[in-house]
Short mmCIF file of C-alpha atoms in Angstrom, two decimals:
data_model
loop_
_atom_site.label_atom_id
_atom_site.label_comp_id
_atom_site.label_asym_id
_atom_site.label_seq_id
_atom_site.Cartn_x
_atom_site.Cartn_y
_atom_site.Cartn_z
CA UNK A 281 119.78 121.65 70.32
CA UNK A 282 120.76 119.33 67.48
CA UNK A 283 118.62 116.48 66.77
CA UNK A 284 121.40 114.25 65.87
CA UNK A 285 123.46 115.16 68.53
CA UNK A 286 120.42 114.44 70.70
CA UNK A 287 119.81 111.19 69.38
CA UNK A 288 123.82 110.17 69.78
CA UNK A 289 123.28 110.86 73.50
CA UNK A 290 120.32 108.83 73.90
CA UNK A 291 121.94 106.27 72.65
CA UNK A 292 125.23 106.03 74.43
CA UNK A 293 123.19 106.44 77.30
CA UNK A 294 121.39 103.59 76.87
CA UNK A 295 124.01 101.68 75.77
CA UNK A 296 125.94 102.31 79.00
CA UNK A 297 123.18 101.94 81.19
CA UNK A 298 123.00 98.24 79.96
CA UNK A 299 127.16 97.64 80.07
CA UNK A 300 127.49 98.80 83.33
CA UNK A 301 124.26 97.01 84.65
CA UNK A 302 126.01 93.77 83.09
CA UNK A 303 129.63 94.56 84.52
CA UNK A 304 128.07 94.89 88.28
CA UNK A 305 126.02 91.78 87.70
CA UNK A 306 129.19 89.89 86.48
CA UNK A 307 131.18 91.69 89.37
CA UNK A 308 129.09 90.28 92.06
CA UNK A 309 128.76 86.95 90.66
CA UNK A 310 132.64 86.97 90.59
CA UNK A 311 132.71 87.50 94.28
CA UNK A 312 130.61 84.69 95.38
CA UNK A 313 132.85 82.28 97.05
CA UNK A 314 132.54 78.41 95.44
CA UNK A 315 132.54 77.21 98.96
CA UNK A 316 130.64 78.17 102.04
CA UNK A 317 132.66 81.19 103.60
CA UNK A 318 133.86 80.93 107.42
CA UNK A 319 131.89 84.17 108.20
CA UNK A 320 128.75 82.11 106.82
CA UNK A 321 129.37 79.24 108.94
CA UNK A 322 125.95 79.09 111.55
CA UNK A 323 124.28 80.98 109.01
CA UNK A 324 124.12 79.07 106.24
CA UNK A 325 124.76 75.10 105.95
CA UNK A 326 127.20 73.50 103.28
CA UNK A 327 123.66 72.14 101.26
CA UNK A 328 121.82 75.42 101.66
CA UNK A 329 124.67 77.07 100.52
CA UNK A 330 125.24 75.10 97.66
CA UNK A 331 121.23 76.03 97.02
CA UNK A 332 121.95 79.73 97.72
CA UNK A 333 124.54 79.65 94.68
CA UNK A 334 122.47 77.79 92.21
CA UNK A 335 119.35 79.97 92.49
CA UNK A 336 121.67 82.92 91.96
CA UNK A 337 123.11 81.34 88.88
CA UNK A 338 120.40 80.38 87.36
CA UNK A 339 118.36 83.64 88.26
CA UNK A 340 121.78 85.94 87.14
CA UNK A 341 121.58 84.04 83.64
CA UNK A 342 117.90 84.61 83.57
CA UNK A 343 118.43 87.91 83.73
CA UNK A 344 121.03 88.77 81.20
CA UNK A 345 119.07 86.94 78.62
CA UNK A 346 115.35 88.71 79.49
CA UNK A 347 117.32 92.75 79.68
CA UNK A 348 119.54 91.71 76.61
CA UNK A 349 116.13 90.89 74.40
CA UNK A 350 114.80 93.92 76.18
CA UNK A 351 117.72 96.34 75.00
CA UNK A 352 117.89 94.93 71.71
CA UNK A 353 114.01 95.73 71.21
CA UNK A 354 114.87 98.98 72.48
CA UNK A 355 117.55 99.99 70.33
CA UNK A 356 115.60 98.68 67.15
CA UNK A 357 112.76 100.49 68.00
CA UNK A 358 114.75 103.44 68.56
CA UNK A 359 116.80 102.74 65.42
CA UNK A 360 113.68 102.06 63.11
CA UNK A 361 111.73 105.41 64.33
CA UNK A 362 109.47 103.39 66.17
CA UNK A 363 108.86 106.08 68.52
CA UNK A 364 107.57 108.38 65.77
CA UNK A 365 105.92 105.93 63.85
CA UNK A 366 103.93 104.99 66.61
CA UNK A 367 103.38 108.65 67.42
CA UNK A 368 102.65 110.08 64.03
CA UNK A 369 99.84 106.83 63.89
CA UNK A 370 98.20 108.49 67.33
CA UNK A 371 97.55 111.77 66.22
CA UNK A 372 95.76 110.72 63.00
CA UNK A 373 92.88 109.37 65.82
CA UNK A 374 93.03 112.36 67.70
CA UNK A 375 93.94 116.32 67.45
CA UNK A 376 93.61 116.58 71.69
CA UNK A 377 96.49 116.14 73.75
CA UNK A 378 95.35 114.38 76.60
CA UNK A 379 94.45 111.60 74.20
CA UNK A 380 97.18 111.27 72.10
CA UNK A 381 99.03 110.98 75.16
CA UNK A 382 97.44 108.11 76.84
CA UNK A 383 96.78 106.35 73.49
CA UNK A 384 100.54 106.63 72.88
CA UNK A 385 101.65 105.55 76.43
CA UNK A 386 99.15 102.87 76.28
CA UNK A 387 100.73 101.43 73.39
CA UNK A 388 103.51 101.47 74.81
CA UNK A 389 103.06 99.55 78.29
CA UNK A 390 100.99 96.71 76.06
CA UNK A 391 103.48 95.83 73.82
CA UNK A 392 106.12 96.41 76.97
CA UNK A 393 104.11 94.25 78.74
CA UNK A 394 103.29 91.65 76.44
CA UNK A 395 107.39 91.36 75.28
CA UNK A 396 108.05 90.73 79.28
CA UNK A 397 105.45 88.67 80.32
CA UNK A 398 106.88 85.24 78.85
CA UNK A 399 109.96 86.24 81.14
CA UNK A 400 107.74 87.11 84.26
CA UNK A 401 106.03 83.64 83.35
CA UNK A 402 109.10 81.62 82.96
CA UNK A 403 110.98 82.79 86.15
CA UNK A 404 107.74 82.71 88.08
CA UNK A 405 106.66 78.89 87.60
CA UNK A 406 109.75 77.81 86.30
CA UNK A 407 112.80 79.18 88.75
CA UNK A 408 110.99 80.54 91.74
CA UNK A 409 108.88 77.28 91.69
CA UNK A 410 112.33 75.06 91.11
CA UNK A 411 113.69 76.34 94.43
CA UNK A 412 110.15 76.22 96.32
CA UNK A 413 109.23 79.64 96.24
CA UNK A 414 106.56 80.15 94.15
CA UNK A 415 102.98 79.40 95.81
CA UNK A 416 101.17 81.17 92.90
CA UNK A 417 98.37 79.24 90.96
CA UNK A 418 97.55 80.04 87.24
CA UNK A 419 94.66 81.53 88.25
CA UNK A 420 96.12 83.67 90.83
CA UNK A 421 98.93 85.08 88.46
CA UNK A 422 95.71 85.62 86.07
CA UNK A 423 94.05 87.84 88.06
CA UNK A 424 96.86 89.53 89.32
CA UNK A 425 97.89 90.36 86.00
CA UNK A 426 94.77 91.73 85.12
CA UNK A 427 94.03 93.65 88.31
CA UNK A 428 97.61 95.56 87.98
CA UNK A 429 96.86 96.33 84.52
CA UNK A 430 93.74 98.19 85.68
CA UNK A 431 94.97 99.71 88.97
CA UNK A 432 98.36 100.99 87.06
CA UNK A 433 96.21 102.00 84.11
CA UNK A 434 93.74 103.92 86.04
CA UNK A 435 95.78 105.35 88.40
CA UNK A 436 98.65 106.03 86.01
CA UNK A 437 96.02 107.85 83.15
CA UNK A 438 94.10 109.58 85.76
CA UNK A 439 98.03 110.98 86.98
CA UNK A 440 99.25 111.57 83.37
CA UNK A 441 96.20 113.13 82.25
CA UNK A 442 96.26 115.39 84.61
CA UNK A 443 99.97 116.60 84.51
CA UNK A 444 99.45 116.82 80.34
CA UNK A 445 96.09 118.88 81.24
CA UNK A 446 98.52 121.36 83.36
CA UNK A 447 100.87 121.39 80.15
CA UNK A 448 98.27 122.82 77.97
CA UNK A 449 96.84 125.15 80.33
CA UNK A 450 99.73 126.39 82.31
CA UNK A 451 102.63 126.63 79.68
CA UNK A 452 106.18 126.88 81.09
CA UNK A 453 104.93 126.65 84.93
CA UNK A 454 103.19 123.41 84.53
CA UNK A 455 105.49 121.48 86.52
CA UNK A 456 104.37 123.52 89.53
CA UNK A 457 100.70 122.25 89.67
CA UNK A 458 101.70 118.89 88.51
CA UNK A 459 103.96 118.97 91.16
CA UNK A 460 101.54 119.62 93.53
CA UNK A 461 99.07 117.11 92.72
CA UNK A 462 101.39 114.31 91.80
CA UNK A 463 103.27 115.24 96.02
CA UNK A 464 99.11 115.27 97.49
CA UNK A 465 98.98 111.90 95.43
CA UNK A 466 101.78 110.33 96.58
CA UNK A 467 101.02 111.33 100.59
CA UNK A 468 97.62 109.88 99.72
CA UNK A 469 98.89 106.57 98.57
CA UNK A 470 101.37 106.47 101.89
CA UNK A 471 98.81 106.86 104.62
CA UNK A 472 95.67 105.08 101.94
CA UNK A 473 97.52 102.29 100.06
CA UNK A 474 97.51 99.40 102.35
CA UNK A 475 93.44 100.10 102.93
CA UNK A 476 92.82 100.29 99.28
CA UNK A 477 95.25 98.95 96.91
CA UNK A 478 96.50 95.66 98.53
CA UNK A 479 92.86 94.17 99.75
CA UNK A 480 92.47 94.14 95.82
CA UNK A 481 95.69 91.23 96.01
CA UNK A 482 96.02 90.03 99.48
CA UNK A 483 93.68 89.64 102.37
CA UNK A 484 94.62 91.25 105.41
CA UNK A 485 92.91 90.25 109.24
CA UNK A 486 93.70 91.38 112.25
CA UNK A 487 96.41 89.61 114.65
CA UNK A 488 94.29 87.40 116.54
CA UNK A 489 94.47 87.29 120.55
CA UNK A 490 97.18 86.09 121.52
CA UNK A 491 100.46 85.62 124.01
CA UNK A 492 101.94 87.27 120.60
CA UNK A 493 99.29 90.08 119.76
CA UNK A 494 100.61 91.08 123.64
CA UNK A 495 104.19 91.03 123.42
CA UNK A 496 103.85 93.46 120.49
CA UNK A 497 101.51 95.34 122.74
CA UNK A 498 103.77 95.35 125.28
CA UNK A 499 106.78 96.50 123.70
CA UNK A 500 104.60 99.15 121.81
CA UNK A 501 103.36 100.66 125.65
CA UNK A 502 107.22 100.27 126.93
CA UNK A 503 108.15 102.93 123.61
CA UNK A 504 105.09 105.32 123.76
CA UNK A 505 104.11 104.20 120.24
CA UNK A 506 100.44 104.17 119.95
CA UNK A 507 99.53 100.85 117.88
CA UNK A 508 95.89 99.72 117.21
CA UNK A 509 96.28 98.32 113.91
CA UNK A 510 98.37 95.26 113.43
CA UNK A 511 97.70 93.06 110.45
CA UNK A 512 98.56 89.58 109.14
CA UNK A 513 98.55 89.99 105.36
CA UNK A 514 98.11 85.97 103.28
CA UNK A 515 101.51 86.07 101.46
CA UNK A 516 101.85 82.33 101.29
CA UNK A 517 98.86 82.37 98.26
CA UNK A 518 102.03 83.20 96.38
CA UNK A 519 105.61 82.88 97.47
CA UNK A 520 107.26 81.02 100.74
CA UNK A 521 109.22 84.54 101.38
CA UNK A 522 108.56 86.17 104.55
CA UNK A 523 108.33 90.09 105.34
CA UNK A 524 107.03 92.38 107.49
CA UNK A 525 106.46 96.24 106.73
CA UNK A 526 104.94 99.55 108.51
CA UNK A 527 102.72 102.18 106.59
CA UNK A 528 100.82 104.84 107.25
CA UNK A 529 100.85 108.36 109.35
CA UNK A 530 99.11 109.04 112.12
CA UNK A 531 96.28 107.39 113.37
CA UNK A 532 96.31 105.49 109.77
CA UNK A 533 99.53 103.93 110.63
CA UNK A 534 99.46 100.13 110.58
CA UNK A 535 101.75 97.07 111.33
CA UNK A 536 101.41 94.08 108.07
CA UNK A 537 103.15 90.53 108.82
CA UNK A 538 103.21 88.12 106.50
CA UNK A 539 101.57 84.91 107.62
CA UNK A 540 104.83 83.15 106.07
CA UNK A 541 106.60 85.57 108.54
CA UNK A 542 104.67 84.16 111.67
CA UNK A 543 104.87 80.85 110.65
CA UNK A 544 109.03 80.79 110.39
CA UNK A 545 110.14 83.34 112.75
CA UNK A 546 109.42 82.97 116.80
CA UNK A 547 107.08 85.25 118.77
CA UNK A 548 110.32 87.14 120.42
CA UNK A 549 112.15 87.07 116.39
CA UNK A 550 108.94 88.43 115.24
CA UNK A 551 108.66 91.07 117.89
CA UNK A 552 112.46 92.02 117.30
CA UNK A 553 111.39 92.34 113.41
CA UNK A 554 108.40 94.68 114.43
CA UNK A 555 110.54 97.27 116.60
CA UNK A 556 113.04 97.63 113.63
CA UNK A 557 109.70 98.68 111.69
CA UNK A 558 108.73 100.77 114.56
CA UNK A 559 112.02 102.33 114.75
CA UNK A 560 111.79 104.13 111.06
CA UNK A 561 108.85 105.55 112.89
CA UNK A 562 109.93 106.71 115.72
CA UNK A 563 113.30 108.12 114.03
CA UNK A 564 110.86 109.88 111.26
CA UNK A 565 112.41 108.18 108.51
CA UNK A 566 108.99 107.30 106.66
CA UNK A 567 108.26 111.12 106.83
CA UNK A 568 111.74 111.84 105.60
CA UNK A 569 111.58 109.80 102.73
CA UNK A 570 108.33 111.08 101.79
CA UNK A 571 109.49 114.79 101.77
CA UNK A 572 112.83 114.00 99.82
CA UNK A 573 110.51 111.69 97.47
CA UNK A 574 108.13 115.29 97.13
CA UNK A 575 111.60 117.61 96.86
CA UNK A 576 113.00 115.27 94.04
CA UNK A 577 109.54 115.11 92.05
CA UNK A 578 109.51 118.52 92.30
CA UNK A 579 113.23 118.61 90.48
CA UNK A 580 112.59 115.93 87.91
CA UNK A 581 108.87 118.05 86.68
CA UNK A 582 110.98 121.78 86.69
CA UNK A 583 113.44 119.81 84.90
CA UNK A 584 111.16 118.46 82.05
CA UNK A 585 109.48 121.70 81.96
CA UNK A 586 112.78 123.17 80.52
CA UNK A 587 113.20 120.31 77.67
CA UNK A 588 109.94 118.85 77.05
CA UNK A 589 109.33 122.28 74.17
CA UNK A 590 112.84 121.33 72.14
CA UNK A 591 112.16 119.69 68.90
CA UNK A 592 115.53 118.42 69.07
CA UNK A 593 114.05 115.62 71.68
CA UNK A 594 110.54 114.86 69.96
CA UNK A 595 112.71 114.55 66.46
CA UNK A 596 115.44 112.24 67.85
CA UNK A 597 112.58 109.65 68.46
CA UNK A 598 111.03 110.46 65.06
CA UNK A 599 108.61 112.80 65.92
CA UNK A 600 108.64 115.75 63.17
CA UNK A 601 108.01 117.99 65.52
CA UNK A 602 107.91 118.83 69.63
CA UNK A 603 104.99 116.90 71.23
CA UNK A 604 104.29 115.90 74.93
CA UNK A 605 104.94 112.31 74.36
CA UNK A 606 108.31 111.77 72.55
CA UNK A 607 110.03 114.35 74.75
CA UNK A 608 108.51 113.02 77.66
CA UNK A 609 110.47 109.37 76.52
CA UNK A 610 113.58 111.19 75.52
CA UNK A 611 113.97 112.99 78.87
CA UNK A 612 113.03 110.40 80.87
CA UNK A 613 116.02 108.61 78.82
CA UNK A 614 118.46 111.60 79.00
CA UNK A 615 117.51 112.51 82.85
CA UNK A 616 118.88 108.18 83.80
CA UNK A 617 122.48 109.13 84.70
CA UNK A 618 120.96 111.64 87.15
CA UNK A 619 118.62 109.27 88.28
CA UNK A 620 121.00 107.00 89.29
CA UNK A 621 123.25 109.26 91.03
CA UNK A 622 120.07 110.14 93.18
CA UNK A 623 119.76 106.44 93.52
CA UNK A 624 123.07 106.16 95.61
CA UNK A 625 122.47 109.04 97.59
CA UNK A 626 118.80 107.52 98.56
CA UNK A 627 120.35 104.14 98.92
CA UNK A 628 123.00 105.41 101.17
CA UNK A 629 121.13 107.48 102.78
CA UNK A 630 118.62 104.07 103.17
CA UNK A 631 121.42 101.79 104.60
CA UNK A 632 122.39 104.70 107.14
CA UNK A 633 118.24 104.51 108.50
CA UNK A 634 118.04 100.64 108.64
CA UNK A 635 121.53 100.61 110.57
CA UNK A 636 119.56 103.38 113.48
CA UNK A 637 115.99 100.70 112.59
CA UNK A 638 118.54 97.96 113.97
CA UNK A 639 120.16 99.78 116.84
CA UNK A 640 116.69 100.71 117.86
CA UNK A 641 115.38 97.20 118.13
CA UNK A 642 118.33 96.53 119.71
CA UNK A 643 118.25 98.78 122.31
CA UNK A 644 115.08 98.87 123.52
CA UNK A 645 113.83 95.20 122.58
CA UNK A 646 116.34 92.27 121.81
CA UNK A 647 119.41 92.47 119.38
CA UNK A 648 119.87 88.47 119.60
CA UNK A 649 116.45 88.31 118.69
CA UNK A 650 116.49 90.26 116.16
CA UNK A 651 119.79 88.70 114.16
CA UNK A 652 118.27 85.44 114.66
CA UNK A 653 115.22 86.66 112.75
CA UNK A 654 116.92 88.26 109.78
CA UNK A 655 118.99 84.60 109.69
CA UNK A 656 115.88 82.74 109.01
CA UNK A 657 114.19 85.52 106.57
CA UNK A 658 117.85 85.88 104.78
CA UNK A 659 118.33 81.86 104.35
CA UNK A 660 115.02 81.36 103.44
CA UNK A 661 114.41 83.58 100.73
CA UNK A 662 118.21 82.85 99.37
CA UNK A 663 119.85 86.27 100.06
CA UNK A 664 123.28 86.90 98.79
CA UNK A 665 124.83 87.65 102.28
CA UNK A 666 128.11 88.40 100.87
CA UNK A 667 127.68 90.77 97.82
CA UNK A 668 130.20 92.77 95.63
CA UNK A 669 131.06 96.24 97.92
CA UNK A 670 130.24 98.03 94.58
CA UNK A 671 126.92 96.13 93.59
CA UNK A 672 125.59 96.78 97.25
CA UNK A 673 126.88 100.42 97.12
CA UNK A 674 124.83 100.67 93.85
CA UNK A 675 122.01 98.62 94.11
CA UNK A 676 120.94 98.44 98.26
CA UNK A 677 118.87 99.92 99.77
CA UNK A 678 119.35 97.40 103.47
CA UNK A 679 123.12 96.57 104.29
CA UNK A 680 123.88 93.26 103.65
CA UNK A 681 123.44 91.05 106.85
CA UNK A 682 126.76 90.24 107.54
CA UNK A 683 127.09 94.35 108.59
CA UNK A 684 124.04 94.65 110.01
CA UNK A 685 124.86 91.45 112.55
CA UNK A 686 128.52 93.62 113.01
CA UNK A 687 126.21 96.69 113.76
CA UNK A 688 123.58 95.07 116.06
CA UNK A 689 126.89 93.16 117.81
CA UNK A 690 128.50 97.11 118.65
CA UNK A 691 125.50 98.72 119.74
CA UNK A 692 124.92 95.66 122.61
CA UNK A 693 128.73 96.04 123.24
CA UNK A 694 128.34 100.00 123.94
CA UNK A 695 125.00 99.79 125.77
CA UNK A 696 126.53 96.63 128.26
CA UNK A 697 129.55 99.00 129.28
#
């Protein structure tokens, strides 16, 4: 491999990462309508409309300005040999791996972090506050800035160290035992997250009592799905936007409202929500998602196992010879127009399991219900119900509501005949 050819790549790549990330945005903004749309009409109002379209404005200009600062900091760094720089400063503190490693990684996500946190600051108290979003105090965005920074930190060193470990010890077939424990980590996390990582940001209590702690009860008995854990989670400490979600396997599987969510929707809306949640379940698609997540790691680690040795890669960013940290940034550069492509396949594949979610809910609870909920949580958090075809084949992981209404509509059609 040539280290200038290597280097060329890297950067066209990144280059058209950003250009076609900017085309899509500007596609999609092109294809809002200026007034409110006749298939809108009972969805949205001429006022919240006009709302809808400003938020989006001033969030799309947001963003081109924050990921055009960030590219241009990326391509002089590149440029400069700020990679190697940085690199060739590491190793002078340390002749082991492991350490150079985290110490150069950990340089990296400060100053990352630090560059992007006047943008996470402006568009969280500034635009997300403008158009009433934003509950977060000072002194909760504090803390939650700190406690990520630790939990990532930890759990992201403990992971990398690990996999670098394997790299010194194993050789070539690394990727297989960092495979493995990366897939036991990840199954962990799915079935462990919601009792250990989010009680460090949010509290969670039990539904209370309740004519609507039985309805969920009830509907959960009249689908055989065994439900003792249902949670109300206190999103309103930092944005109005409402959500529910379902994690877990087996007898660690749990239901999480948001109290925002319970406080907007109705009891029979927020039931509706809940059997679309327990219809991924019951269809298997959070245990489908997890072994395709596993089966992809797996791809990505052989993958870097065959580049992460060419000095071509190291030397592109620098580096005057291979080491574990440049080519782990070059291929993780280099492997993005693969990425993506798995990206659409997930996100269609996505779309496809929230369409059988819907028809679930629909079937065996209440469609009506369940469109009039996804109204409220669509209008209220600002959703673009109308997007670009191509930015929603690229970017979506839910249909956009519009389809799913279309959807619920034809499965109450076919199950009245």
């Amino acid at each position: 491999m040539n280290t200038e050819v290597v280097f060329i790549i890297i950067v066209v790549f990144l280059v058209a990462d950003f250009i076609v990330e900017r085309i899509l945005e500007w596609v999609n903004m092109r294809a809002m309508a200026p007034v409110l749309p006749e298939n809108l009409k009972g969805i949205y109002d001429e006022k919240e409309y006009a709302r809808f379209q400003n938020y989006k404005r001033e969030t799309n200009r947001f963003d081109l300005i924050s990921s055009t600062f960030s590219f241009i900091v990326m391509m002089v760094f590149l440029c400069t040999g700020g990679f190697g720089w940085w690199n060739a400063w590491v190793v002078t503190w340390t002749d082991q791996a492991v350490l150079q490693t985290l110490l150069f990684m950990l340089g990296l996500s400060l100053v990352s972090g630090l560059l992007g946190l006047p943008f996470d600051w402006y568009a969280t108290f500034h635009i997300e506050e403008k158009y009433g979003f934003n509950k977060t105090t000072m002194k909760t965005y504090g803390l939650d800035l700190l406690k990520g920074m630790l939990v990532s930190g930890v759990i992201g060193g403990l992971l990398l160290s690990a996999v670098v470990w394997f790299y010194e010890w194993a050789g070539s077939f690394f990727w297989l035992y960092a495979w493995g424990i990366v897939s036991v980590f990840s199954v962990f996390m799915a079935m462990f997250y919601s009792q250990l990582i989010v009680p460090l940001f949010n509290k969670q209590t039990p539904l209370e009592a309740g004519a609507l702690r039985d309805k969920i009860n009830a509907f959960a008995e009249k689908v055989s799905f065994k439900l003792d854990n249902i949670f109300v989670i206190d999103g309103s400490k930092r944005s109005t936007k409402a959500n529910a979600y379902f994690t877990g396997f087996g007898p660690r599987k749990r239901i999480v409202l948001y109290d925002t969510l319970i406080k907007d929707l109705t009891e029979e809306e927020i039931v509706a929500v809940l059997a679309h949640e327990v219809g991924h379940n019951k269809k298997r698609h959070t245990v489908q998602f997890m072994l395709a997540s596993v089966i992809q790691t797996g791809v990505i680690l052989w993958l870097f196992s065959l580049f992460v040795n060419q000095p071509a890669l190291s030397m592109a960013l620098g580096g005057d010879r291979a080491c574990f940290q440049l080519g782990l940034i070059a291929f993780t550069i280099l492997y993005s127009p693969l990425s993506m492509i798995l990206g659409l396949v997930m996100n269609a594949w996505s779309r496809k399991n929230e369409y059988q979610a819907d028809a679930f809910a629909a079937r065996y609870y209440d469609g009506e219900s369940l469109i009039s909920g996804l109204k409220k949580i669509s209008v209220k958090s600002l959703s673009n119900l109308t997007p670009h075809p191509l930015y929603e084949w690229v970017y979506y992981s839910h249909p956009s509501l519009l389809k799913r209404i279309r959807a619920i509509g034809q499965v109450e059609a076919v199950d009245a005949e």
